[in-house]
Structures are given as structure tokens and as C-alpha cells.
Short mmCIF file of C-alpha atoms (C1' of nucleotides) in Angstrom, two decimals:
data_model
loop_
_atom_site.label_atom_id
_atom_site.label_comp_id
_atom_site.label_asym_id
_atom_site.label_seq_id
_atom_site.Cartn_x
_atom_site.Cartn_y
_atom_site.Cartn_z
CA MET A 93 28.32 16.99 -24.39
CA LEU A 94 31.00 14.28 -23.42
CA GLY A 95 29.77 11.10 -22.45
CA LEU A 96 27.23 10.63 -23.07
CA ALA A 97 26.05 8.05 -25.47
CA LEU A 98 24.75 4.56 -23.42
CA PRO A 99 27.81 3.05 -21.94
CA PRO A 100 28.62 -0.70 -23.58
CA GLN A 101 27.58 -2.19 -19.84
CA ALA A 102 24.19 -0.62 -20.23
CA THR A 103 22.81 -4.01 -20.91
CA GLN A 104 19.56 -4.12 -24.03
CA VAL A 105 16.35 -5.91 -23.11
CA GLY A 106 13.57 -5.92 -24.23
CA LEU A 107 10.55 -3.33 -22.60
CA ALA A 108 7.05 -4.37 -22.34
CA VAL A 109 3.81 -3.38 -20.98
CA ASP A 110 1.33 -5.32 -19.61
CA ILE A 111 -2.04 -4.43 -18.75
CA ALA A 112 -4.69 -5.95 -16.03
CA ALA A 113 -7.77 -3.99 -16.93
CA PHE A 114 -10.94 -4.37 -14.83
CA ALA A 115 -14.73 -3.83 -15.54
CA MET A 116 -18.05 -4.97 -13.96
CA HIS A 117 -19.91 -7.35 -15.86
CA GLY A 118 -22.81 -9.05 -15.23
CA GLY A 119 -22.19 -8.61 -11.12
CA GLU A 120 -18.80 -9.97 -11.68
CA LEU A 121 -15.56 -8.59 -11.64
CA ARG A 122 -13.59 -9.50 -14.68
CA VAL A 123 -10.12 -8.92 -16.55
CA LEU A 124 -9.56 -8.08 -20.06
CA LEU A 125 -7.73 -10.76 -21.58
CA VAL A 126 -7.28 -11.74 -25.33
CA GLN A 127 -5.95 -14.57 -26.71
CA ARG A 128 -2.73 -15.04 -29.04
CA GLY A 129 -2.23 -15.37 -32.34
CA GLU A 130 1.43 -15.75 -31.94
CA LEU A 131 3.82 -17.91 -31.11
CA PRO A 132 4.93 -18.54 -28.59
CA HIS A 133 1.50 -19.25 -26.41
CA ALA A 134 -0.74 -18.85 -29.83
CA ARG A 135 -4.04 -19.32 -29.09
CA ASP A 136 -3.92 -19.10 -24.70
CA TRP A 137 -5.25 -16.21 -23.31
CA ALA A 138 -2.90 -13.53 -21.70
CA LEU A 139 -3.09 -9.74 -20.67
CA PRO A 140 -2.94 -7.28 -23.11
CA GLY A 141 0.83 -5.94 -23.28
CA GLY A 142 3.06 -5.43 -26.44
CA PHE A 143 7.02 -3.70 -26.67
CA VAL A 144 6.96 -0.04 -25.58
CA GLN A 145 7.76 1.83 -29.02
CA PRO A 146 10.62 3.95 -28.80
CA GLY A 147 9.96 7.30 -27.18
CA GLU A 148 7.00 6.29 -25.73
CA GLU A 149 6.29 6.82 -22.33
CA LEU A 150 5.31 3.63 -20.37
CA HIS A 151 1.76 4.92 -19.56
CA GLU A 152 0.92 6.25 -23.26
CA ALA A 153 2.28 2.47 -24.39
CA ALA A 154 -0.05 0.92 -21.81
CA LEU A 155 -3.58 3.01 -23.69
CA ARG A 156 -2.02 2.35 -27.25
CA GLU A 157 -1.98 -1.48 -26.57
CA LEU A 158 -5.18 -1.41 -24.65
CA ARG A 159 -6.69 0.35 -27.68
CA THR A 160 -4.86 -1.75 -30.96
CA GLU A 161 -5.37 -4.87 -29.27
CA THR A 162 -8.77 -5.21 -28.15
CA THR A 163 -11.56 -2.52 -29.48
CA VAL A 164 -11.80 -1.16 -26.34
CA GLN A 165 -13.42 2.18 -27.28
CA LEU A 166 -13.83 4.08 -23.33
CA GLU A 167 -11.06 5.98 -22.15
CA PRO A 168 -9.32 4.16 -18.74
CA ARG A 169 -11.15 6.00 -15.74
CA HIS A 170 -7.73 4.31 -13.95
CA LEU A 171 -4.27 3.58 -15.06
CA GLU A 172 -0.96 3.05 -12.70
CA GLN A 173 1.81 0.67 -13.24
CA PHE A 174 2.06 -1.60 -10.14
CA TYR A 175 4.63 -3.21 -10.77
CA THR A 176 7.96 -4.57 -13.23
CA PHE A 177 8.22 -8.24 -13.88
CA GLY A 178 11.66 -9.07 -15.07
CA GLU A 179 12.59 -12.70 -14.41
CA VAL A 180 15.03 -14.71 -16.82
CA GLY A 181 12.88 -16.93 -17.90
CA ARG A 182 9.91 -15.11 -18.36
CA ASP A 183 9.43 -15.17 -21.69
CA PRO A 184 11.01 -17.64 -23.80
CA ARG A 185 11.92 -15.27 -26.79
CA GLY A 186 14.64 -13.87 -25.04
CA ARG A 187 14.82 -11.12 -21.36
CA ILE A 188 12.15 -9.11 -21.77
CA VAL A 189 11.21 -6.92 -18.85
CA SER A 190 7.45 -6.20 -18.73
CA VAL A 191 6.07 -2.68 -16.73
CA ALA A 192 2.43 -4.50 -15.79
CA HIS A 193 -0.07 -1.17 -15.52
CA LEU A 194 -3.51 -1.86 -13.64
CA ALA A 195 -6.93 0.22 -15.47
CA VAL A 196 -9.59 0.63 -14.65
CA LEU A 197 -12.73 0.82 -17.16
CA PRO A 198 -16.48 2.11 -16.64
CA HIS A 199 -19.02 0.24 -17.35
CA GLY A 200 -20.56 -0.07 -20.44
CA THR A 201 -17.00 -0.59 -22.46
CA VAL A 202 -17.93 -4.10 -22.17
CA SER A 203 -17.78 -5.20 -26.13
CA VAL A 204 -14.30 -5.60 -27.41
CA SER A 205 -13.07 -7.97 -30.44
CA GLY A 206 -9.42 -8.88 -30.88
CA GLY A 207 -7.46 -6.46 -32.89
CA GLY A 208 -3.94 -6.24 -33.82
CA HIS A 209 -2.15 -9.62 -34.05
CA THR A 210 -4.85 -11.04 -31.23
CA LEU A 211 -7.43 -13.42 -32.79
CA GLY A 212 -10.07 -12.49 -30.09
CA ALA A 213 -10.43 -10.04 -26.62
CA GLU A 214 -13.34 -10.94 -24.12
CA TRP A 215 -13.88 -10.04 -20.59
CA LEU A 216 -13.44 -13.03 -18.49
CA SER A 217 -13.43 -13.89 -14.60
CA ALA A 218 -10.75 -11.79 -12.89
CA HIS A 219 -11.38 -14.90 -9.30
CA HIS A 220 -11.41 -17.57 -11.89
CA PRO A 221 -9.70 -16.94 -14.96
CA PRO A 222 -8.98 -19.29 -17.96
CA ARG A 223 -5.00 -20.64 -17.51
CA LEU A 224 -2.59 -17.88 -19.03
CA ALA A 225 0.15 -17.31 -20.74
CA PHE A 226 3.53 -16.39 -19.56
CA ASP A 227 3.33 -15.59 -16.00
CA HIS A 228 0.44 -13.48 -16.36
CA GLN A 229 -1.34 -15.35 -13.63
CA THR A 230 1.25 -14.01 -11.09
CA ILE A 231 0.52 -10.64 -12.81
CA LEU A 232 -2.53 -10.53 -12.55
CA THR A 233 -3.24 -12.17 -8.82
CA ARG A 234 -0.41 -8.67 -7.92
CA ALA A 235 -2.77 -6.55 -9.81
CA LEU A 236 -5.77 -8.03 -7.68
CA LEU A 237 -4.11 -7.46 -4.95
CA ARG A 238 -3.55 -4.08 -5.72
CA LEU A 239 -6.69 -3.50 -6.98
CA GLN A 240 -7.95 -4.53 -3.19
CA LEU A 241 -5.63 -1.86 -1.76
CA ARG A 242 -6.85 1.07 -3.79
CA LEU A 243 -10.55 0.06 -3.48
CA GLU A 244 -10.31 1.25 0.88
CA TYR A 245 -8.70 3.63 0.59
CA ALA A 246 -9.03 5.68 -2.74
CA ASN A 247 -12.66 5.53 -3.78
CA LEU A 248 -11.54 3.77 -7.04
CA ALA A 249 -14.64 1.82 -6.91
CA LEU A 250 -16.70 4.57 -8.62
CA GLU A 251 -14.69 4.30 -11.43
CA PHE A 252 -16.49 1.35 -12.44
CA LEU A 253 -19.68 3.27 -12.93
CA PRO A 254 -21.63 5.24 -15.05
CA ASP A 255 -22.05 8.76 -13.46
CA THR A 256 -24.76 7.79 -11.42
CA PHE A 257 -25.62 4.83 -9.72
CA THR A 258 -27.35 3.03 -6.67
CA LEU A 259 -26.24 2.60 -3.43
CA PRO A 260 -26.75 -1.00 -4.26
CA GLU A 261 -24.85 -1.50 -7.33
CA LEU A 262 -21.85 0.75 -5.77
CA GLN A 263 -22.00 -2.60 -2.98
CA THR A 264 -22.38 -5.33 -5.97
CA VAL A 265 -18.46 -3.71 -7.10
CA TYR A 266 -17.18 -3.32 -3.96
CA GLU A 267 -17.86 -7.32 -3.19
CA ALA A 268 -16.83 -8.51 -6.77
CA ILE A 269 -13.31 -7.02 -6.12
CA LEU A 270 -13.05 -7.94 -2.37
CA ASN A 271 -14.72 -11.01 -3.13
CA ARG A 272 -16.59 -11.91 -0.20
CA GLN A 273 -20.20 -10.21 0.94
CA LEU A 274 -20.71 -7.18 3.20
CA ASP A 275 -23.47 -6.08 5.12
CA LYS A 276 -25.61 -3.59 3.29
CA ARG A 277 -26.30 -1.42 6.70
CA ASN A 278 -22.65 -1.03 7.66
CA PHE A 279 -21.60 -0.13 3.90
CA ARG A 280 -24.31 2.97 3.54
CA LYS A 281 -23.22 4.49 6.68
CA ARG A 282 -19.31 4.15 6.09
CA LEU A 283 -20.40 5.13 2.70
CA LEU A 284 -22.48 8.26 2.86
CA ALA A 285 -19.87 9.34 5.90
CA GLN A 286 -17.33 9.94 3.66
CA GLY A 287 -19.26 12.33 1.81
CA ILE A 288 -18.40 11.98 -1.33
CA LEU A 289 -21.77 11.10 -3.14
CA THR A 290 -25.12 13.25 -3.84
CA PRO A 291 -28.66 12.29 -4.35
CA SER A 292 -30.23 12.67 -7.65
CA GLY A 293 -33.96 11.73 -8.88
CA GLU A 294 -35.24 8.55 -8.35
CA ARG A 295 -35.24 5.45 -10.42
CA ARG A 296 -37.39 2.16 -11.49
CA SER A 297 -35.62 -0.96 -11.02
CA GLY A 298 -36.85 -3.90 -13.16
CA VAL A 299 -38.17 -5.14 -9.46
CA GLY A 300 -38.84 -4.24 -6.26
CA ARG A 301 -38.40 -0.80 -4.48
CA PRO A 302 -36.75 1.87 -6.49
CA ALA A 303 -33.40 2.56 -5.37
CA GLN A 304 -32.29 5.76 -4.85
CA LEU A 305 -29.51 7.93 -7.15
CA TYR A 306 -25.98 9.12 -6.57
CA ARG A 307 -23.33 11.20 -8.15
CA ARG A 308 -20.02 11.56 -6.98
CA ALA A 309 -19.93 15.10 -5.20
CA LYS A 310 -17.79 17.92 -6.67
CA ASN A 311 -14.32 18.12 -5.82
CA VAL A 312 -13.60 14.38 -5.22
CA ARG A 313 -11.05 13.32 -7.08
CA VAL A 314 -8.93 9.77 -7.18
CA ALA A 315 -5.98 9.48 -5.19
CA ALA A 316 -2.74 9.81 -7.13
CA LEU A 317 -0.04 7.43 -5.89
CA MET B 655 10.80 -23.90 -32.02
CA LEU B 656 9.41 -21.41 -33.83
CA GLY B 657 9.07 -17.53 -33.64
CA LEU B 658 11.22 -17.74 -30.68
CA ALA B 659 13.51 -14.87 -31.35
CA LEU B 660 12.78 -11.27 -29.76
CA PRO B 661 10.34 -9.86 -32.90
CA PRO B 662 11.44 -6.57 -34.37
CA GLN B 663 9.43 -4.76 -32.47
CA ALA B 664 10.77 -5.25 -29.25
CA THR B 665 12.35 -1.68 -27.76
CA GLN B 666 16.13 -1.82 -26.77
CA VAL B 667 16.44 -0.02 -23.90
CA GLY B 668 19.16 0.39 -21.11
CA LEU B 669 17.15 -1.53 -17.99
CA ALA B 670 19.26 -0.45 -15.04
CA VAL B 671 18.15 -0.59 -11.01
CA ASP B 672 18.99 2.26 -8.35
CA ILE B 673 18.40 1.54 -5.02
CA ALA B 674 17.35 3.50 -1.66
CA ALA B 675 19.38 1.91 0.77
CA PHE B 676 18.15 2.99 4.45
CA ALA B 677 19.41 2.53 8.08
CA MET B 678 20.03 4.51 11.41
CA HIS B 679 22.98 6.62 12.63
CA GLY B 680 22.97 9.34 15.19
CA GLY B 681 19.84 8.88 15.79
CA GLU B 682 18.83 10.21 12.63
CA LEU B 683 17.14 8.28 9.31
CA ARG B 684 19.68 8.39 6.11
CA VAL B 685 20.64 7.13 3.28
CA LEU B 686 23.14 5.40 0.86
CA LEU B 687 24.60 7.96 -1.68
CA VAL B 688 27.45 8.00 -3.78
CA GLN B 689 29.16 10.42 -5.24
CA ARG B 690 29.73 10.12 -9.35
CA GLY B 691 32.63 9.57 -10.90
CA GLU B 692 31.24 9.91 -14.34
CA LEU B 693 29.22 12.21 -16.72
CA PRO B 694 27.07 13.09 -16.43
CA HIS B 695 26.43 14.46 -13.21
CA ALA B 696 29.84 14.20 -12.48
CA ARG B 697 30.76 15.16 -8.29
CA ASP B 698 26.56 15.22 -7.98
CA TRP B 699 25.28 12.97 -5.26
CA ALA B 700 23.54 9.62 -6.57
CA LEU B 701 21.49 6.77 -5.53
CA PRO B 702 23.60 3.61 -6.01
CA GLY B 703 22.85 1.65 -9.49
CA GLY B 704 23.78 1.08 -12.95
CA PHE B 705 22.90 -1.88 -15.45
CA VAL B 706 21.41 -4.79 -14.75
CA GLN B 707 23.61 -7.79 -16.60
CA PRO B 708 22.44 -10.39 -18.79
CA GLY B 709 21.34 -13.35 -17.48
CA GLU B 710 21.00 -11.80 -13.76
CA GLU B 711 17.90 -11.16 -11.85
CA LEU B 712 16.74 -7.82 -10.94
CA HIS B 713 17.61 -8.53 -7.21
CA GLU B 714 20.80 -9.44 -8.16
CA ALA B 715 21.50 -6.49 -9.84
CA ALA B 716 20.51 -4.42 -6.91
CA LEU B 717 22.85 -6.36 -4.53
CA ARG B 718 25.51 -6.30 -7.02
CA GLU B 719 25.32 -2.52 -7.34
CA LEU B 720 25.25 -2.16 -3.38
CA ARG B 721 28.20 -4.10 -3.21
CA THR B 722 30.58 -2.64 -5.95
CA GLU B 723 29.59 0.80 -5.83
CA THR B 724 30.02 0.85 -2.06
CA THR B 725 31.61 -0.50 0.28
CA VAL B 726 27.97 -2.38 2.51
CA GLN B 727 29.72 -5.47 3.66
CA LEU B 728 26.07 -6.95 5.69
CA GLU B 729 23.43 -8.14 3.18
CA PRO B 730 20.31 -5.99 3.28
CA ARG B 731 17.84 -6.93 5.88
CA HIS B 732 14.89 -6.15 2.66
CA LEU B 733 14.82 -5.73 -0.17
CA GLU B 734 11.74 -5.00 -2.50
CA GLN B 735 10.52 -3.05 -5.81
CA PHE B 736 8.67 -0.43 -5.77
CA TYR B 737 8.37 1.52 -8.48
CA THR B 738 9.92 1.27 -12.27
CA PHE B 739 10.97 4.95 -13.56
CA GLY B 740 10.89 5.16 -17.54
CA GLU B 741 10.53 8.30 -18.55
CA VAL B 742 12.01 9.34 -21.50
CA GLY B 743 13.72 12.11 -21.04
CA ARG B 744 15.19 10.99 -17.77
CA ASP B 745 18.52 10.06 -18.00
CA PRO B 746 20.54 12.28 -20.89
CA ARG B 747 22.40 9.38 -22.42
CA GLY B 748 19.80 7.97 -24.24
CA ARG B 749 16.34 5.85 -22.56
CA ILE B 750 17.35 4.63 -19.65
CA VAL B 751 14.63 2.29 -17.89
CA SER B 752 15.41 2.00 -14.24
CA VAL B 753 13.74 -0.19 -11.21
CA ALA B 754 14.35 1.42 -8.00
CA HIS B 755 14.72 -0.69 -4.92
CA LEU B 756 13.76 0.07 -1.92
CA ALA B 757 17.05 -1.44 1.15
CA VAL B 758 16.99 -1.76 4.75
CA LEU B 759 20.42 -2.37 6.43
CA PRO B 760 21.01 -3.01 9.74
CA HIS B 761 22.88 -1.27 12.53
CA GLY B 762 26.49 -1.21 11.99
CA THR B 763 26.64 -1.26 8.13
CA VAL B 764 27.62 2.14 8.83
CA SER B 765 31.30 2.36 7.26
CA VAL B 766 31.29 2.67 3.43
CA SER B 767 33.64 4.10 0.72
CA GLY B 768 33.42 4.49 -2.80
CA GLY B 769 33.94 1.86 -4.62
CA GLY B 770 33.72 0.96 -8.89
CA HIS B 771 33.17 4.45 -10.97
CA THR B 772 32.12 6.58 -7.78
CA LEU B 773 34.03 8.75 -5.84
CA GLY B 774 33.15 7.96 -2.52
CA ALA B 775 30.16 6.82 -0.26
CA GLU B 776 28.25 8.43 2.32
CA TRP B 777 25.52 7.81 4.69
CA LEU B 778 23.38 11.40 4.40
CA SER B 779 20.40 12.25 6.10
CA ALA B 780 17.07 10.61 4.10
CA HIS B 781 14.94 13.90 4.80
CA HIS B 782 16.62 16.61 3.61
CA PRO B 783 19.46 14.70 1.05
CA PRO B 784 21.84 17.20 -1.21
CA ARG B 785 20.48 18.16 -4.62
CA LEU B 786 20.52 14.83 -6.61
CA ALA B 787 21.53 13.84 -9.81
CA PHE B 788 18.77 12.45 -12.53
CA ASP B 789 15.54 11.99 -11.49
CA HIS B 790 16.83 10.07 -8.61
CA GLN B 791 14.86 13.12 -5.77
CA THR B 792 11.94 11.44 -6.91
CA ILE B 793 13.33 8.22 -6.34
CA LEU B 794 14.23 8.93 -2.83
CA THR B 795 10.81 10.83 -2.56
CA ARG B 796 8.45 7.76 -3.16
CA ALA B 797 11.34 5.82 -1.19
CA LEU B 798 10.32 7.32 1.79
CA LEU B 799 6.32 6.73 1.63
CA ARG B 800 6.54 3.30 0.93
CA LEU B 801 9.14 2.68 3.15
CA GLN B 802 6.98 4.90 5.92
CA LEU B 803 3.46 2.03 4.86
CA ARG B 804 5.82 -0.43 5.38
CA LEU B 805 6.88 0.70 8.04
CA GLU B 806 2.64 1.02 10.03
CA TYR B 807 2.70 -2.59 8.47
CA ALA B 808 5.18 -5.60 7.83
CA ASN B 809 7.39 -4.49 11.24
CA LEU B 810 10.62 -2.92 9.63
CA ALA B 811 11.31 -1.32 12.09
CA LEU B 812 13.05 -3.83 13.44
CA GLU B 813 15.33 -4.76 10.68
CA PHE B 814 17.37 -1.77 11.28
CA LEU B 815 18.10 -2.60 14.73
CA PRO B 816 20.55 -5.13 16.12
CA ASP B 817 19.86 -8.49 17.55
CA THR B 818 18.60 -7.27 21.11
CA PHE B 819 17.06 -3.03 21.72
CA THR B 820 15.45 -0.87 23.67
CA LEU B 821 11.96 0.08 23.30
CA PRO B 822 13.31 3.35 22.84
CA GLU B 823 15.81 2.89 20.75
CA LEU B 824 12.82 0.69 18.90
CA GLN B 825 10.49 4.02 18.63
CA THR B 826 13.53 6.49 17.42
CA VAL B 827 13.53 4.47 14.44
CA TYR B 828 9.72 4.97 14.09
CA GLU B 829 10.31 8.92 14.73
CA ALA B 830 12.80 8.80 11.88
CA ILE B 831 11.64 7.14 9.08
CA LEU B 832 7.62 8.87 9.95
CA ASN B 833 9.85 12.43 10.39
CA ARG B 834 7.27 13.17 13.68
CA GLN B 835 6.95 12.25 17.18
CA LEU B 836 5.45 9.58 19.28
CA ASP B 837 4.04 9.16 22.32
CA LYS B 838 6.03 6.82 24.26
CA ARG B 839 3.10 5.09 26.43
CA ASN B 840 0.94 4.31 23.75
CA PHE B 841 3.90 3.37 21.84
CA ARG B 842 5.30 0.32 24.03
CA LYS B 843 1.47 -0.63 24.56
CA ARG B 844 1.32 -1.19 21.16
CA LEU B 845 4.72 -2.40 20.13
CA LEU B 846 3.88 -4.80 23.50
CA ALA B 847 0.56 -5.70 22.15
CA GLN B 848 1.38 -6.99 18.83
CA GLY B 849 4.02 -9.68 21.40
CA ILE B 850 6.71 -9.82 18.20
CA LEU B 851 8.65 -8.52 21.45
CA THR B 852 10.28 -11.06 24.23
CA PRO B 853 12.55 -9.62 26.61
CA SER B 854 15.58 -10.57 28.02
CA GLY B 855 18.54 -8.91 30.25
CA GLU B 856 19.22 -5.10 31.42
CA ARG B 857 21.19 -2.63 30.20
CA ARG B 858 23.07 0.28 31.47
CA SER B 859 22.66 3.31 29.16
CA GLY B 860 25.43 6.31 29.51
CA VAL B 861 23.24 7.90 31.83
CA GLY B 862 19.65 7.93 33.24
CA ARG B 863 17.26 4.78 33.89
CA PRO B 864 18.36 1.57 32.37
CA ALA B 865 16.19 0.49 29.61
CA GLN B 866 15.19 -3.24 29.41
CA LEU B 867 16.30 -5.31 26.20
CA TYR B 868 14.36 -7.04 23.75
CA ARG B 869 14.80 -9.46 21.12
CA ARG B 870 12.31 -10.41 18.22
CA ALA B 871 10.26 -13.23 19.11
CA LYS B 872 10.30 -17.03 17.62
CA ASN B 873 8.82 -17.77 14.71
CA VAL B 874 7.83 -13.62 13.90
CA ARG B 875 8.31 -12.48 9.85
CA VAL B 876 8.47 -9.87 8.02
CA ALA B 877 5.68 -10.00 5.64
CA ALA B 878 6.54 -10.58 1.90
CA LEU B 879 4.53 -8.32 -0.33
"C1'" DT C 1364 20.90 15.03 46.17
"C1'" DC C 1365 20.43 15.46 41.70
"C1'" DA C 1366 20.10 15.14 36.63
"C1'" DA C 1367 18.55 11.83 33.02
"C1'" DA C 1368 16.40 8.37 31.11
"C1'" DA C 1369 12.88 4.79 31.72
"C1'" DG C 1370 8.88 2.90 33.23
"C1'" DT C 1371 3.47 2.78 33.89
"C1'" DG C 1372 -2.88 3.42 33.09
"C1'" DT C 1373 -6.75 6.18 32.40
"C1'" DT C 1374 -10.49 8.11 29.92
"C1'" DG C 1375 -13.22 9.52 25.85
"C1'" DG C 1376 -13.97 9.42 20.91
"C1'" DG C 1377 -14.37 7.41 16.28
"C1'" DG C 1378 -14.92 3.71 13.42
"C1'" DA C 1379 -15.80 -1.01 12.79
"C1'" DT C 1380 -18.81 -5.33 13.53
"C1'" DA C 1381 -23.15 -7.70 14.36
"C1'" DC C 1382 -28.66 -8.02 13.96
"C1'" DA C 1383 -33.67 -8.09 12.09
"C1'" DC C 1384 -37.50 -5.50 10.18
"C1'" DC C 1385 -39.99 -2.20 7.60
"C1'" DC C 1386 -40.83 0.03 3.21
"C1'" DA C 1387 -42.43 0.71 -2.12
"C1'" DT C 1388 -43.55 -0.92 -6.24
"C1'" DG C 1389 -44.53 -3.92 -10.87
"C1'" DT C 1390 -46.93 -7.80 -11.24
"C1'" DA D 1299 -51.91 -10.31 -2.01
"C1'" DC D 1300 -47.44 -11.09 -2.56
"C1'" DA D 1301 -43.27 -11.34 -4.18
"C1'" DT D 1302 -38.82 -8.49 -5.02
"C1'" DG D 1303 -35.22 -5.72 -3.26
"C1'" DG D 1304 -34.00 -0.78 -1.12
"C1'" DG D 1305 -33.34 1.01 2.94
"C1'" DT D 1306 -33.50 2.01 8.13
"C1'" DG D 1307 -30.79 2.37 13.86
"C1'" DT D 1308 -28.67 0.71 17.91
"C1'" DA D 1309 -25.70 -1.46 20.71
"C1'" DT D 1310 -21.44 -3.24 21.54
"C1'" DC D 1311 -15.84 -3.56 20.85
"C1'" DC D 1312 -11.70 -1.86 19.97
"C1'" DC D 1313 -7.70 0.62 18.50
"C1'" DC D 1314 -6.38 5.15 18.49
"C1'" DA D 1315 -4.84 9.81 21.04
"C1'" DA D 1316 -4.74 12.25 24.92
"C1'" DC D 1317 -2.35 13.08 29.12
"C1'" DA D 1318 1.78 14.03 33.98
"C1'" DC D 1319 3.61 11.54 37.45
"C1'" DT D 1320 7.17 7.99 39.51
"C1'" DT D 1321 11.65 5.07 39.60
"C1'" DT D 1322 15.61 3.69 38.76
"C1'" DT D 1323 20.53 4.33 37.86
"C1'" DG D 1324 25.47 7.36 37.14
"C1'" DA D 1325 27.47 11.31 38.89
#
DNA sequence: TCAAAAGTGTTGGGGATACACCCATGT
DNA sequence: ACATGGGTGTATCCCCAACACTTTTGA
């Protein structure tokens, strides 16, 4: 084999991943944030993330950081790379390029505490987050845009809910992500017409008329891209 | 300042950009390919690309590689990052992460020859390219998908044409990118209804009835994202 | 006059929007 | 009985797709 080493002009940079992980909590769209324990930006909120290890795939790094920086138990239901942030001055420690990922965690995955070198982790409002470290506000904004795109188009909303759910619950997910109100009748028509939901038993809510429970129909999968 | 050096766990990887540059030629969608002059994959076709230099922004690196690997004179009319390829085994020289870019070059930018350490550069069929080095076929396929998305939605087709053009020419761009035929009447209706075109003089084609010339209306811009 | 390409309208269907009342349950 | 939230139908509009003939020019 000839010439198969990294050529000298190959710039070495720090390679990182950051994750915008979303879930529903309290009828609101939340994003998982960690409180940094180290400089720079110590004690500021930031998206979970960190450096990719040698021989580690990008999505594996994203999963590992989610698990070690926060004690999130469940697997994400959706994980996709959506943009790479490599601006020269984005990190004061040097040239660090971050491949940003969008994750969706199912309902019930809401108890988190800090892990690794973070002071804590919390689910905070995705549309009105606190001030974020580095360029993480930019990353979050772009993640929200991508999430809204994917919603209309790949049934990502189902990934936010448990196996069985009611139509009003599903509508709440849509409204939280799109950040606007939807018409109940039109929403039901549209979703049922897609044929991706099948009814099961009934359910008593705390108050008011009980809602029909649905589950995702067999052979329904989320789009890959 | 404390602790602002790259931490030891920061994996160093090679950072590269690859560019899928598209243009119309001979009524067909073409992609700019270079013939590699070095190992690995010497003499194979590949997308132009190379390593990002220290202190250089990603999009600057993409522009520089376009100019040095090929003698493309004009500036791209559109340049956007669309995906990052970082699979561990994608390059035999080591861990190289490539931020892939989509570029659109205007008509007239068709004379190219190799530059830098390539043997040559040519505009070849985008839908039926030759066998490509590394994972560049995957990158090209994804670039085509993104180009098709952007077309319907951000008037990218205009960037393929000179300042003035006819509706049949514009339709040819759409058909070449979407890789299917469109109905002439519906196409004209749709495009004219958008109100982004304004007519100018007439033009005699070689044969047949002359077509009306159009230019893009004032205050029309391509979407940023 | 012929060949070649440009130009032109109508119809039907599907999906989105707007909109107000009745139903089932727990208290 | 009442408060609370779940469930339902219709009319309209707009966008898209299908479809064939006439017009203008150069040779």
C-alpha cells in the first residue's frame, strides 16, 4: 500500500457532536439542557455534547453523550444529524467542529440528572430556553426548524408518545412543536385519513368524556431521510 | 483565562469538504467531477474536495477547492452545506470527516480543466455518473435529493440560467433536475403565477417560433436556508 | 407549404380551511 | 345539574393534473 497515511495538509480539528433532544413535558415541548461544570461557560446551560472518540461513529458519539451527560434511560426514538457547525471562532478553545444531531425521546423519559462533568440536566422550554453557551442557541433554533419540517412529513409526532395515546394528546404534540393552535376537527380528519392509527380500548381521563385510545398501525415506519 | 486549551479527550480528525457542483450542459444536468492524480483511488473520478485549512471557514474551503481543483471561472450562484459524512472506514487514509456542499454554477461555466493535483475535470451526467471514488456516489445521491427539494421550494432553477432565458429553457432545467417530463401548460401557469419572472424582448431560436425572453423580477431572492 | 417549436384554457379531483354544536363522564 | 373535555359534518377554496390545438417563424 502506498500513500495511505493522512497527508500533511490534512488539518486536524476537534470533532464534536451536540444533541438537541426533545420531549413533551407538561403539555410543552422541552429540550434537554445540561449545566456546564467546566470552563468555558461554566454554570451556563448548554446542549449535551462532547468529543467524538477515535473509531467511534458520529451517531454512536451522540448516543454516548446523551447517556453519560444526563441520566436518560431510554433510547431515543429518532436520531438524525441535521447540520454541522464549524465557524472558526465558535469555541474559544480552538477549532472545534460540531455535528449537530436532533433526537426525539419518548414520553416518560423525563427524569434526568447530570452525569459526567456536568452540574445537572433538565428539560426546559424549547421555544423559550435560558441563555445558552457557545452558539447553542443557533443550533437549537435550527433543530426546531428541522423538527417542524420532519413533523409534517415523517410522522415524528408519534415518537413523542407512549404506545397508546389519544388524539387530543397527539394534537398537543403537534401544537407544541409548531407553536400554534390547530383546529380539532381538521386535525382528526387529516390524521385518521393517513391510516396510520388503529383504535384500541377506551380510557378514563381525570375529568370530562373519556378519549378513544389509538396505537400506531402495523407496518408504519418513520421515513429514513 | 483558564482551561481554554483543547482538552486531551478532543479527538483530532482530518476535516475535509467535498463539493457536488451542478450545471446544465447539453440539456442535461451535469456534475463537476475530477480525475484523481494521487492514491488512493488514483485515476478514478471523484467529487472535487480537500482538506480545510487552519482558520478557514467551511464554505471558504469549498470555494477554494472548486477554484484550485478545477478551472471554474465563475462564482457559484448557490452554495450550501447539506450533510456530513464521517463514517469510520470511509477513507483508507484514516479518520476523515467530510462536510459535503451543494453548489450551483450558472450556464456558461462549462469549460474546466484539472488543476492542483488532479489529472482533469469534466462535467459529467449527474444521474448517470461513472464509478466514483470513496463514498462519493452516496454523497452525490444525497446532493441530488437536496437539489430536488430546493428546486421546488427556493427557485434554485434560475441559478442555472443566464440573466435572460425562455420558459422552455427553464422547463428543461426543471425536467433535468427532477428527471421526469413536465406538462408545458401547467408548468407555465405555475411559474408565471409565482410572479418572479418579468418579460423582456423576443428572441429568434434556430428553428420554430421564437420564444419570449424573461428575466427574474426585481426583489426576488433565493431562500437562505 | 412544411417542419419545428412556442403558446394557450378548461375541467375535475383532492386536500386544506373555516366554522358550532352535541356527547359522555365525574363531581 | 353542571363543568370538563371528547367527538362529529359541511361548504368553500385553491392548487394540481390531465388533456389538444393554434400560432409563429425559418427553410
